[in-house]
Amino acid sequence: MPVFDASGLVDDHWIVLGDADPLPAGAPVLLTWERIARDGEAAFAGRDPRGVAISSDFDVAKLLPLLPRIGLVVVKPANFKDGRVFSVGRLLRQRYGFNGDLRIQGEFIPDQVPFLVRCGYSSFEAAPGFDLDAALRLLKVFAFNYQTGLADKNIFALRHNQPAAGRA
Amino acid sequence: MYQYDAYDQAMVDTRVAEFRDQVARRLSGALSEEHFRPLRLLNGLYLQLHAYMLRVAIPYGTLTSRQMRTLADIAEKYDRGYGHFTTRQNIQYNWIKLEQAPDILADLAAVQMHAIQTSGNVIRNVTADHFAGVAKDEVEDPRIAAEIIRQWSTFHPEFSFLPRKFKIAVTADTKDRAAVKFHDIGIAIVKDAKGAPAYDVYVGGGMGRTPFVAPLIKSKLPKTELLSYLDATLRVYNRYGRRDNIYKARIKILVDALGPEEFARQVEDEWQLTRQEHINLPPEEEARIRAFFAPPAYTTEAADLAANMPGTNDPAFRAWLSTNTHAHKAAGYSIVTISLKPIGGIPGDASTAEMNRVADLADTYSLGEIRVTHEQNLILPHVRRSQLHALWTELKTAGLAVANAGLVTDIIACPGLDYCALANARSIPIAQRISERFADLDRQHSVGELKIKISGCINACGHHHAGHIGILGVDRKGEEFYQILLGGSGAEDASIGTILGPGFSADGVVDAVETIVNTYVDLRQPGEPFLAAVRRVGNGPFKERLYARV
Ligand code: SF4
C-alpha cells in the first residue's frame, strides 16, 4: 500500500517481517511488538533502529525503554472510528519525546489526516481507494488551532504574541 | 458577552469551507455515506425520519438579539418558519436540504455562530446555568469556564473520535439549573478554603438506558488547571472507554465499571503528567476571556428600586411575576423567563415571528441579550423592574406571556416519533394533551412547581429520568405505550425517578398524570412541593390511586 506524508507520496524503505522471518543484515525492518517482546535484544541484533508495529490499544508506556532505538512506530486502528490512535500519537510525541517516524496504517479517512498530524503522525499508509488529493488538500485547511501544547499556530499563544508551548 | 476575534472568526469561516468541500464530495459520490456520516454529524447534521435536521449550537445558552434574528431568518429561508429549542441549549431545524446546509453554516458564521460538534462522538456544545452572570448567589460567571471549554474542545485533534458523545455543563450556584450531575462531566464552581473559586468535577452522569447521577471525582480543582484535568479525563476515557457496544460506550459505564475511586485515581495519575505538558490556558488568555463577561453597566432609577411596581393590581401580571421572574444580582433588575410552552403548543418551538419579536424585546428591555434554557424556554436576563409591566404587556400581545415557568404545563419533551428515527412513541402530542388538561392557570398555580419530562424512547433525550414526573414512550407489540416514573430531579438534589407500574396508552397516560397530581394535592402538607411530597410518602399512595380497581 502506498505511503505518503504531508508533502505527498514517499518511498517506503522499511521491510515488513513476519514473526518467523529471519532478520536480514543491515536492512531497516519493521517487526511486530510481539516479536520484539519475545526476542528482546536478539530482535535488534546490534542493528537499530527498528520499526515496531502496534495496535491502537497498545500500552505505549511499554515502548519507552526502547524508543531511542526505534525509528518507526506503525499504529493500526481497529477501524476508522478508532480514536485511540490519536492518544497513542500524542503520548509518543508529547510525553515520551519520540523523534522517529510515526505512521498510521490501515483504516482512516482523509478528513482525519489533519488531526493525525496534529497528534504527531508523520506518515500514512492507507487502504486502496484512499483519496490522497483530498487528504493533502485538507491538511492546508486550518491555519490555527485552539489546543495548547500540541504544535505551533496555537491561537492562545498567537493572541498574546508568545511562542507556542510544547513541541511541534 | 464573548466576541470573536479574527482567530475565532477564521475557525468558523474555515469550517464552512471545509464542510462545503465535504458536501460536494458526498454529492459527487467521492465520499461514501459511511465516511460522510461522522463528518456531517460533526457539523450538527442528522438524517431524520423525513429530512435532514440541523442542530445549531448556542454555547452556554447566551445569544444576542442579532444572533436571534439570524436564527429566525434561517427558519424562514431554509425551514418551514420554525425552530426548535432543545434541552441542551441548541436550536434544531427539522426540514433541511443537504445542499443548503453549507449556506446555513455561512449565515451562522456571519453572526459568530456555528453548528460545530453539536452531534457525533465528540465533546458537544458546552452548556451552563441560564442565569449565568445574573444569578444572585453564584460564585462567578460560569460562562468564563464554558467559553474556555468551548475553545479548547473545538476541533480537538485527540478527542474527535471518542467512543461516544461527551457532554459538559457548568454551574456556579448552589442551585443547579444546568443539571450538571447528569452530564459526562459536570463542573460546579465553588469556593476553596481561601474563598477563591475552584472546580468540583463530577464525572459519569447521564440519562439514556442506564441513568447515573455523577459522582464527585475531583474536589476543588484549582481554576488554572482546568484544561490539563479535562485532557486527562478525556484521555482516560478515549483509551479505556468501551468501543465494542454503543450502549456501553459512554464514560458513565467506565466510571461505574472501575468504580469512582479507581477512575479518579487513573485520572489523577494522568493529570499529574498532563499538567506539566503546557496544556493549561495561559493566565493572560483567561483574563482576556474573563473581560468579555464583565457585568454590563446597569442603570437604575428610584422606580426600579421601589418595593411597588406598576401593574401589580392586575392578578394576571402578578401570576406571571410569581413564576416567570427571578431575583437578579443587580438591585432594581429582574430575570424574566419567556415560556415557550403555550397551552397545547409544541415545547420549545418558536416561529420566525416569535424569534424576531423576542429579539426586539431584548433590545428594548434586556440590553440586547437573550438566554436559552435547558428547559426549552427563553430568558431576558436584564430587565429593569419598573419596565416589567410594559414588557409583560408586549409579551402578552405576542402570545408569549404564559405564566407557567416551572409549573405542570412547562413540559420538556423530545421530538419523539413525529421526527426521530429512533423513537418508540410520540412525545409531543402527549405534552400537548397534558398541557390542555391543565390549561386552567389558577389550577396550575395552586399545584405549584412540577416538572414533567417526556422521552419517546429509552435514549432519554427528554430527560424523563430527571422529571418529577417522567414519561417514557415504549413500544408494546407495535403500539405506543407510556411508562411513568416518579421522583426524579435534575437539580442540585439530583435523583433518578422510579417506575410506578404498568404502562398506559396515549390517552390513559394523560388521565394517569392527572390522577397523580390530584393525589399529591390531597396528601401534601402546607407549602410542600410535589417532589418533596413524593420523597416523603414514596410511590405507594400514587400507585394505589392509579392502579386501584374500581
Ligand atoms: S429520546 Fe428517543 S425518541 Fe426522543 S429524541 Fe431521543 S432518541 Fe428520539
GROMACS .gro file of C-alpha atoms in nm, chain B residues 70-472:
model
  403
  238THR     CA    1  -3.034   3.521   1.221
  239LEU     CA    2  -3.189   3.210   1.378
  240ALA     CA    3  -3.530   3.348   1.279
  241ASP     CA    4  -3.409   3.415   0.921
  242ILE     CA    5  -3.273   3.063   0.889
  243ALA     CA    6  -3.610   2.922   0.996
  244GLU     CA    7  -3.775   3.132   0.727
  245LYS     CA    8  -3.526   3.076   0.447
  246TYR     CA    9  -3.434   2.711   0.489
  247ASP     CA   10  -3.702   2.557   0.708
  248ARG     CA   11  -4.078   2.591   0.745
  249GLY     CA   12  -4.076   2.905   0.956
  250TYR     CA   13  -3.996   2.731   1.284
  251GLY     CA   14  -3.702   2.647   1.504
  252HIS     CA   15  -3.698   2.409   1.797
  253PHE     CA   16  -3.504   2.495   2.114
  254THR     CA   17  -3.367   2.179   2.272
  255THR     CA   18  -3.276   2.054   2.618
  256ARG     CA   19  -2.907   2.125   2.553
  257GLN     CA   20  -2.913   2.492   2.463
  258ASN     CA   21  -2.921   2.420   2.093
  259ILE     CA   22  -3.174   2.506   1.826
  260GLN     CA   23  -3.281   2.246   1.573
  261TYR     CA   24  -3.425   2.287   1.227
  262ASN     CA   25  -3.615   1.982   1.112
  263TRP     CA   26  -3.655   2.030   0.737
  264ILE     CA   27  -3.309   2.095   0.596
  265LYS     CA   28  -3.175   2.014   0.248
  266LEU     CA   29  -2.823   1.874   0.244
  267GLU     CA   30  -2.710   2.101  -0.038
  268GLN     CA   31  -2.821   2.410   0.157
  269ALA     CA   32  -2.651   2.314   0.483
  270PRO     CA   33  -2.320   2.488   0.395
  271ASP     CA   34  -2.509   2.812   0.322
  272ILE     CA   35  -2.678   2.794   0.661
  273LEU     CA   36  -2.343   2.749   0.828
  274ALA     CA   37  -2.218   3.055   0.639
  275ASP     CA   38  -2.515   3.261   0.762
  276LEU     CA   39  -2.438   3.147   1.116
  277ALA     CA   40  -2.068   3.227   1.086
  278ALA     CA   41  -2.160   3.583   0.986
  279VAL     CA   42  -2.303   3.633   1.338
  280GLN     CA   43  -2.036   3.436   1.525
  281MET     CA   44  -2.236   3.115   1.547
  282HIS     CA   45  -2.186   2.760   1.428
  283ALA     CA   46  -2.308   2.401   1.442
  284ILE     CA   47  -1.969   2.259   1.532
  285GLN     CA   48  -1.976   1.942   1.741
  286THR     CA   49  -2.348   1.953   1.811
  287SER     CA   50  -2.362   1.581   1.735
  288GLY     CA   51  -2.130   1.288   1.681
  289ASN     CA   52  -1.892   1.116   1.919
  290VAL     CA   53  -1.719   1.434   2.027
  291ILE     CA   54  -1.722   1.692   2.301
  292ARG     CA   55  -2.059   1.855   2.242
  293ASN     CA   56  -2.176   2.212   2.277
  294VAL     CA   57  -2.092   2.314   2.633
  295THR     CA   58  -2.390   2.423   2.844
  296ALA     CA   59  -2.421   2.640   3.153
  297ASP     CA   60  -2.667   2.783   3.401
  298HIS     CA   61  -2.907   3.001   3.201
  299PHE     CA   62  -2.893   3.256   3.483
  300ALA     CA   63  -2.513   3.280   3.450
  301GLY     CA   64  -2.381   3.624   3.531
  302VAL     CA   65  -2.709   3.741   3.682
  303ALA     CA   66  -2.785   3.476   3.947
  304LYS     CA   67  -2.776   3.629   4.290
  305ASP     CA   68  -2.564   3.370   4.469
  306GLU     CA   69  -2.323   3.249   4.203
  307VAL     CA   70  -1.952   3.221   4.284
  308GLU     CA   71  -1.852   3.361   3.946
  309ASP     CA   72  -1.990   3.370   3.594
  310PRO     CA   73  -1.973   3.006   3.476
  311ARG     CA   74  -1.962   3.122   3.114
  312ILE     CA   75  -1.594   3.211   3.154
  313ALA     CA   76  -1.509   2.846   3.211
  314ALA     CA   77  -1.765   2.744   2.949
  315GLU     CA   78  -1.611   2.967   2.681
  316ILE     CA   79  -1.265   2.832   2.766
  317ILE     CA   80  -1.404   2.480   2.728
  318ARG     CA   81  -1.574   2.576   2.401
  319GLN     CA   82  -1.246   2.687   2.251
  320TRP     CA   83  -1.038   2.402   2.394
  321SER     CA   84  -1.286   2.140   2.272
  322THR     CA   85  -1.330   2.285   1.923
  323PHE     CA   86  -1.164   2.052   1.671
  324HIS     CA   87  -0.970   1.882   1.947
  325PRO     CA   88  -0.742   1.652   1.748
  326GLU     CA   89  -0.725   1.381   2.013
  327PHE     CA   90  -1.090   1.379   2.116
  328SER     CA   91  -1.288   1.399   1.794
  329PHE     CA   92  -1.341   1.023   1.761
  330LEU     CA   93  -1.441   0.928   2.113
  331PRO     CA   94  -1.618   0.603   2.198
  332ARG     CA   95  -1.940   0.804   2.228
  333LYS     CA   96  -2.076   1.156   2.264
  334PHE     CA   97  -1.949   1.369   2.551
  335LYS     CA   98  -2.139   1.647   2.725
  336ILE     CA   99  -2.003   1.906   2.964
  337ALA     CA  100  -2.207   2.150   3.175
  338VAL     CA  101  -2.100   2.425   3.414
  339THR     CA  102  -2.280   2.588   3.704
  340ALA     CA  103  -2.164   2.827   3.973
  341ASP     CA  104  -2.464   2.850   4.202
  342THR     CA  105  -2.574   2.626   4.488
  343LYS     CA  106  -2.899   2.596   4.297
  344ASP     CA  107  -2.817   2.384   3.994
  345ARG     CA  108  -3.010   2.488   3.685
  346ALA     CA  109  -2.772   2.314   3.443
  347ALA     CA  110  -2.826   1.952   3.559
  348VAL     CA  111  -2.450   1.909   3.594
  349LYS     CA  112  -2.477   1.572   3.767
  350PHE     CA  113  -2.645   1.428   3.459
  351HIS     CA  114  -2.353   1.514   3.233
  352ASP     CA  115  -2.042   1.325   3.128
  353ILE     CA  116  -1.854   1.599   3.307
  354GLY     CA  117  -2.036   1.841   3.533
  355ILE     CA  118  -1.842   2.131   3.676
  356ALA     CA  119  -1.969   2.311   3.983
  357ILE     CA  120  -1.776   2.628   4.062
  358VAL     CA  121  -1.735   2.651   4.439
  359LYS     CA  122  -1.515   2.839   4.682
  360ASP     CA  123  -1.195   2.679   4.805
  361ALA     CA  124  -1.067   2.704   5.161
  362LYS     CA  125  -0.938   3.055   5.094
  363GLY     CA  126  -1.261   3.170   4.935
  364ALA     CA  127  -1.124   3.163   4.580
  365PRO     CA  128  -1.326   2.999   4.301
  366ALA     CA  129  -1.235   2.636   4.230
  367TYR     CA  130  -1.398   2.348   4.043
  368ASP     CA  131  -1.579   2.047   4.179
  369VAL     CA  132  -1.566   1.800   3.892
  370TYR     CA  133  -1.840   1.536   3.861
  371VAL     CA  134  -1.782   1.264   3.604
  372GLY     CA  135  -2.001   0.990   3.462
  373GLY     CA  136  -2.354   1.116   3.497
  374GLY     CA  137  -2.610   1.062   3.227
  375MET     CA  138  -2.954   0.955   3.121
  376GLY     CA  139  -3.014   0.701   2.846
  377ARG     CA  140  -3.088   0.339   2.920
  378THR     CA  141  -2.854   0.331   3.220
  379PRO     CA  142  -2.902   0.654   3.412
  380PHE     CA  143  -2.641   0.763   3.664
  381VAL     CA  144  -2.605   1.061   3.893
  382ALA     CA  145  -2.239   1.158   3.850
  383PRO     CA  146  -2.005   1.101   4.145
  384LEU     CA  147  -1.767   1.376   4.256
  385ILE     CA  148  -1.430   1.281   4.106
  386LYS     CA  149  -1.221   1.585   4.191
  387SER     CA  150  -1.291   1.829   4.467
  388LYS     CA  151  -1.179   2.190   4.435
  389LEU     CA  152  -0.959   2.167   4.130
  390PRO     CA  153  -0.757   2.490   4.104
  391LYS     CA  154  -0.901   2.703   3.826
  392THR     CA  155  -0.572   2.734   3.640
  393GLU     CA  156  -0.560   2.354   3.599
  394LEU     CA  157  -0.891   2.314   3.418
  395LEU     CA  158  -0.766   2.216   3.074
  396SER     CA  159  -0.498   1.972   3.189
  397TYR     CA  160  -0.758   1.800   3.408
  398LEU     CA  161  -1.009   1.782   3.125
  399ASP     CA  162  -0.740   1.647   2.892
  400ALA     CA  163  -0.651   1.381   3.147
  401THR     CA  164  -1.015   1.278   3.199
  402LEU     CA  165  -1.087   1.263   2.828
  403ARG     CA  166  -0.769   1.067   2.761
  404VAL     CA  167  -0.854   0.800   3.017
  405TYR     CA  168  -1.196   0.776   2.854
  406ASN     CA  169  -1.064   0.779   2.498
  407ARG     CA  170  -0.818   0.499   2.572
  408TYR     CA  171  -1.024   0.279   2.801
  409GLY     CA  172  -1.389   0.354   2.729
  410ARG     CA  173  -1.569   0.065   2.559
  411ARG     CA  174  -1.591   0.071   2.182
  412ASP     CA  175  -1.745  -0.271   2.127
  413ASN     CA  176  -2.102  -0.185   2.225
  414ILE     CA  177  -2.257   0.158   2.175
  415TYR     CA  178  -2.487   0.105   2.471
  416LYS     CA  179  -2.188   0.067   2.698
  417ALA     CA  180  -1.964   0.329   2.544
  418ARG     CA  181  -2.046   0.639   2.749
  419ILE     CA  182  -1.799   0.742   3.018
  420LYS     CA  183  -2.059   0.665   3.286
  421ILE     CA  184  -2.015   0.294   3.211
  422LEU     CA  185  -1.636   0.320   3.250
  423VAL     CA  186  -1.670   0.512   3.577
  424ASP     CA  187  -1.917   0.258   3.704
  425ALA     CA  188  -1.710  -0.043   3.594
  426LEU     CA  189  -1.390   0.086   3.753
  427GLY     CA  190  -1.567   0.241   4.049
  428PRO     CA  191  -1.542   0.616   4.113
  429GLU     CA  192  -1.229   0.582   4.333
  430GLU     CA  193  -1.030   0.382   4.080
  431PHE     CA  194  -1.145   0.605   3.796
  432ALA     CA  195  -1.043   0.912   3.997
  433ARG     CA  196  -0.704   0.755   4.064
  434GLN     CA  197  -0.639   0.687   3.696
  435VAL     CA  198  -0.736   1.041   3.601
  436GLU     CA  199  -0.523   1.177   3.885
  437ASP     CA  200  -0.217   0.981   3.763
  438GLU     CA  201  -0.268   1.104   3.411
  439TRP     CA  202  -0.328   1.461   3.530
  440GLN     CA  203  -0.003   1.469   3.725
  441LEU     CA  204   0.164   1.433   3.384
  442THR     CA  205  -0.065   1.642   3.163
  443ARG     CA  206  -0.038   1.936   3.399
  444GLN     CA  207   0.333   1.955   3.314
  445GLU     CA  208   0.271   1.946   2.941
  446HIS     CA  209   0.171   2.308   2.875
  447ILE     CA  210  -0.194   2.223   2.829
  448ASN     CA  211  -0.337   2.474   3.073
  449LEU     CA  212  -0.464   2.805   2.948
  450PRO     CA  213  -0.213   3.090   2.974
  451PRO     CA  214  -0.330   3.327   3.252
  452GLU     CA  215  -0.340   3.628   3.020
  453GLU     CA  216  -0.578   3.436   2.796
  454GLU     CA  217  -0.805   3.358   3.089
  455ALA     CA  218  -0.803   3.731   3.170
  456ARG     CA  219  -0.888   3.819   2.809
  457ILE     CA  220  -1.188   3.583   2.803
  458ARG     CA  221  -1.299   3.689   3.152
  459ALA     CA  222  -1.314   4.055   3.048
  460PHE     CA  223  -1.593   3.977   2.799
  461PHE     CA  224  -1.816   3.862   3.082
  462ALA     CA  225  -1.784   4.174   3.296
  463PRO     CA  226  -2.131   4.283   3.407
  464PRO     CA  227  -2.297   4.539   3.177
  465ALA     CA  228  -2.347   4.895   3.301
  466TYR     CA  229  -2.669   4.869   3.499
  467THR     CA  230  -2.860   5.191   3.542
  468THR     CA  231  -3.145   5.216   3.782
  469GLU     CA  232  -3.386   5.482   3.887
  470ALA     CA  233  -3.585   5.518   4.204
  471ALA     CA  234  -3.879   5.340   4.037
  472ASP     CA  235  -3.666   5.028   3.983
  473LEU     CA  236  -3.570   5.010   4.347
  474ALA     CA  237  -3.914   5.084   4.489
  475ALA     CA  238  -4.098   4.800   4.659
  476ASN     CA  239  -4.403   4.857   4.444
  477MET     CA  240  -4.402   4.841   4.071
  478PRO     CA  241  -4.654   4.942   3.809
  479GLY     CA  242  -4.929   4.697   3.725
  480THR     CA  243  -4.930   4.480   4.034
  481ASN     CA  244  -5.301   4.536   4.085
  482ASP     CA  245  -5.352   4.307   3.783
  483PRO     CA  246  -5.375   3.946   3.908
  484ALA     CA  247  -5.264   3.806   3.569
  485PHE     CA  248  -4.947   4.016   3.586
  486ARG     CA  249  -4.891   3.909   3.946
  487ALA     CA  250  -4.926   3.545   3.849
  488TRP     CA  251  -4.667   3.589   3.576
  489LEU     CA  252  -4.434   3.775   3.814
  490SER     CA  253  -4.452   3.487   4.060
  491THR     CA  254  -4.348   3.218   3.814
  492ASN     CA  255  -4.166   3.392   3.529
  493THR     CA  256  -3.939   3.638   3.707
  494HIS     CA  257  -3.639   3.573   3.929
  495ALA     CA  258  -3.415   3.774   4.158
  496HIS     CA  259  -3.127   3.945   3.977
  497LYS     CA  260  -2.777   4.011   4.109
  498ALA     CA  261  -2.817   4.384   4.044
  499ALA     CA  262  -3.063   4.582   4.252
  500GLY     CA  263  -3.358   4.708   4.051
  501TYR     CA  264  -3.337   4.434   3.790
  502SER     CA  265  -3.521   4.107   3.732
  503ILE     CA  266  -3.457   3.797   3.524
  504VAL     CA  267  -3.754   3.718   3.301
  505THR     CA  268  -3.849   3.375   3.165
  506ILE     CA  269  -4.036   3.372   2.836
  507SER     CA  270  -4.227   3.047   2.828
  508LEU     CA  271  -4.214   2.853   2.503
  509LYS     CA  272  -4.487   2.627   2.639
  510PRO     CA  273  -4.818   2.779   2.534
  511ILE     CA  274  -5.116   2.561   2.624
  512GLY     CA  275  -5.139   2.286   2.364
  513GLY     CA  276  -4.821   2.400   2.189
  514ILE     CA  277  -4.503   2.213   2.100
  515PRO     CA  278  -4.249   2.254   2.382
  516GLY     CA  279  -3.953   2.463   2.269
  517ASP     CA  280  -4.089   2.558   1.927
  518ALA     CA  281  -4.064   2.918   1.816
  519SER     CA  282  -4.176   3.069   1.488
  520THR     CA  283  -3.975   3.317   1.284
  521ALA     CA  284  -4.209   3.595   1.400
  522GLU     CA  285  -4.171   3.494   1.766
  523MET     CA  286  -3.793   3.483   1.744
  524ASN     CA  287  -3.785   3.826   1.583
  525ARG     CA  288  -4.025   3.960   1.845
  526VAL     CA  289  -3.810   3.828   2.128
  527ALA     CA  290  -3.504   3.989   1.964
  528ASP     CA  291  -3.684   4.325   1.954
  529LEU     CA  292  -3.794   4.294   2.315
  530ALA     CA  293  -3.440   4.204   2.418
  531ASP     CA  294  -3.319   4.525   2.255
  532THR     CA  295  -3.584   4.734   2.428
  533TYR     CA  296  -3.579   4.569   2.770
  534SER     CA  297  -3.274   4.347   2.821
  535LEU     CA  298  -2.961   4.514   2.685
  536GLY     CA  299  -2.994   4.308   2.368
  537GLU     CA  300  -2.924   3.980   2.547
  538ILE     CA  301  -3.122   3.654   2.545
  539ARG     CA  302  -3.066   3.316   2.707
  540VAL     CA  303  -3.186   2.972   2.612
  541THR     CA  304  -3.266   2.729   2.893
  542HIS     CA  305  -3.228   2.353   2.902
  543GLU     CA  306  -3.596   2.351   2.990
  544GLN     CA  307  -3.670   2.482   2.641
  545ASN     CA  308  -3.764   2.836   2.740
  546LEU     CA  309  -3.605   3.174   2.671
  547ILE     CA  310  -3.474   3.427   2.920
  548LEU     CA  311  -3.438   3.803   2.913
  549PRO     CA  312  -3.163   3.837   3.171
  550HIS     CA  313  -3.155   4.211   3.245
  551VAL     CA  314  -3.498   4.369   3.282
  552ARG     CA  315  -3.550   4.682   3.491
  553ARG     CA  316  -3.821   4.626   3.746
  554SER     CA  317  -4.004   4.944   3.651
  555GLN     CA  318  -4.035   4.807   3.296
  556LEU     CA  319  -4.164   4.460   3.382
  557HIS     CA  320  -4.525   4.553   3.329
  558ALA     CA  321  -4.458   4.714   2.992
  559LEU     CA  322  -4.261   4.406   2.886
  560TRP     CA  323  -4.534   4.172   3.007
  561THR     CA  324  -4.794   4.370   2.812
  562GLU     CA  325  -4.591   4.336   2.494
  563LEU     CA  326  -4.527   3.967   2.556
  564LYS     CA  327  -4.898   3.915   2.605
  565THR     CA  328  -4.974   4.073   2.268
  566ALA     CA  329  -4.722   3.837   2.112
  567GLY     CA  330  -4.872   3.535   2.289
  568LEU     CA  331  -4.551   3.488   2.487
  569ALA     CA  332  -4.665   3.577   2.838
  570VAL     CA  333  -4.780   3.234   2.957
  571ALA     CA  334  -4.730   3.237   3.334
  572ASN     CA  335  -4.627   2.872   3.364
  573ALA     CA  336  -4.250   2.860   3.413
  574GLY     CA  337  -4.173   2.566   3.643
  575LEU     CA  338  -4.538   2.454   3.654
  576VAL     CA  339  -4.713   2.141   3.535
  577THR     CA  340  -4.751   2.265   3.175
  578ASP     CA  341  -4.385   2.372   3.148
  579ILE     CA  342  -4.311   2.031   2.999
  580ILE     CA  343  -3.987   1.911   2.844
  581ALA     CA  344  -4.042   1.674   2.553
  582CYS     CA  345  -3.806   1.522   2.299
  583PRO     CA  346  -3.903   1.524   1.928
  584GLY     CA  347  -4.026   1.164   1.956
  585LEU     CA  348  -4.190   0.969   1.676
  586ASP     CA  349  -4.301   1.283   1.495
  587TYR     CA  350  -3.942   1.338   1.380
  588CYS     CA  351  -3.697   1.097   1.535
  589ALA     CA  352  -3.593   0.776   1.360
  590LEU     CA  353  -3.514   0.605   1.690
  591ALA     CA  354  -3.844   0.673   1.863
  592ASN     CA  355  -4.082   0.413   2.001
  593ALA     CA  356  -4.362   0.656   2.062
  594ARG     CA  357  -4.469   1.015   2.014
  595SER     CA  358  -4.375   1.267   2.282
  596ILE     CA  359  -4.501   1.600   2.152
  597PRO     CA  360  -4.872   1.507   2.134
  598ILE     CA  361  -4.856   1.371   2.490
  599ALA     CA  362  -4.709   1.701   2.609
  600GLN     CA  363  -4.982   1.886   2.421
  601ARG     CA  364  -5.264   1.678   2.574
  602ILE     CA  365  -5.128   1.713   2.927
  603SER     CA  366  -5.089   2.086   2.872
  604GLU     CA  367  -5.450   2.113   2.756
  605ARG     CA  368  -5.571   1.908   3.052
  606PHE     CA  369  -5.409   2.154   3.292
  607ALA     CA  370  -5.488   2.465   3.086
  608ASP     CA  371  -5.651   2.640   3.383
  609LEU     CA  372  -5.380   2.873   3.509
  610ASP     CA  373  -5.526   2.904   3.859
  611ARG     CA  374  -5.514   2.530   3.893
  612GLN     CA  375  -5.153   2.519   3.775
  613HIS     CA  376  -5.053   2.784   4.024
  614SER     CA  377  -5.228   2.605   4.307
  615VAL     CA  378  -5.047   2.279   4.217
  616GLY     CA  379  -4.713   2.464   4.222
  617GLU     CA  380  -4.373   2.358   4.097
  618LEU     CA  381  -4.387   2.035   3.899
  619LYS     CA  382  -4.155   1.924   3.623
  620ILE     CA  383  -4.286   1.677   3.367
  621LYS     CA  384  -4.031   1.536   3.122
  622ILE     CA  385  -4.115   1.312   2.829
  623SER     CA  386  -3.891   1.091   2.613
  624GLY     CA  387  -4.004   0.896   2.308
  625CYS     CA  388  -3.759   0.613   2.376
  626ILE     CA  389  -3.503   0.483   2.620
  627ASN     CA  390  -3.238   0.726   2.489
  628ALA     CA  391  -3.396   0.979   2.723
  629CYS     CA  392  -3.343   1.299   2.524
  630GLY     CA  393  -3.650   1.430   2.707
  631HIS     CA  394  -3.475   1.363   3.042
  632HIS     CA  395  -3.761   1.152   3.177
  633HIS     CA  396  -3.534   1.006   3.448
  634ALA     CA  397  -3.495   1.354   3.593
  635GLY     CA  398  -3.862   1.452   3.580
  636HIS     CA  399  -4.063   1.496   3.897
  637ILE     CA  400  -4.300   1.304   3.675
  638GLY     CA  401  -4.113   1.126   3.397
  639ILE     CA  402  -4.286   0.972   3.096
  640LEU     CA  403  -4.114   0.717   2.875
   0.00000   0.00000   0.00000
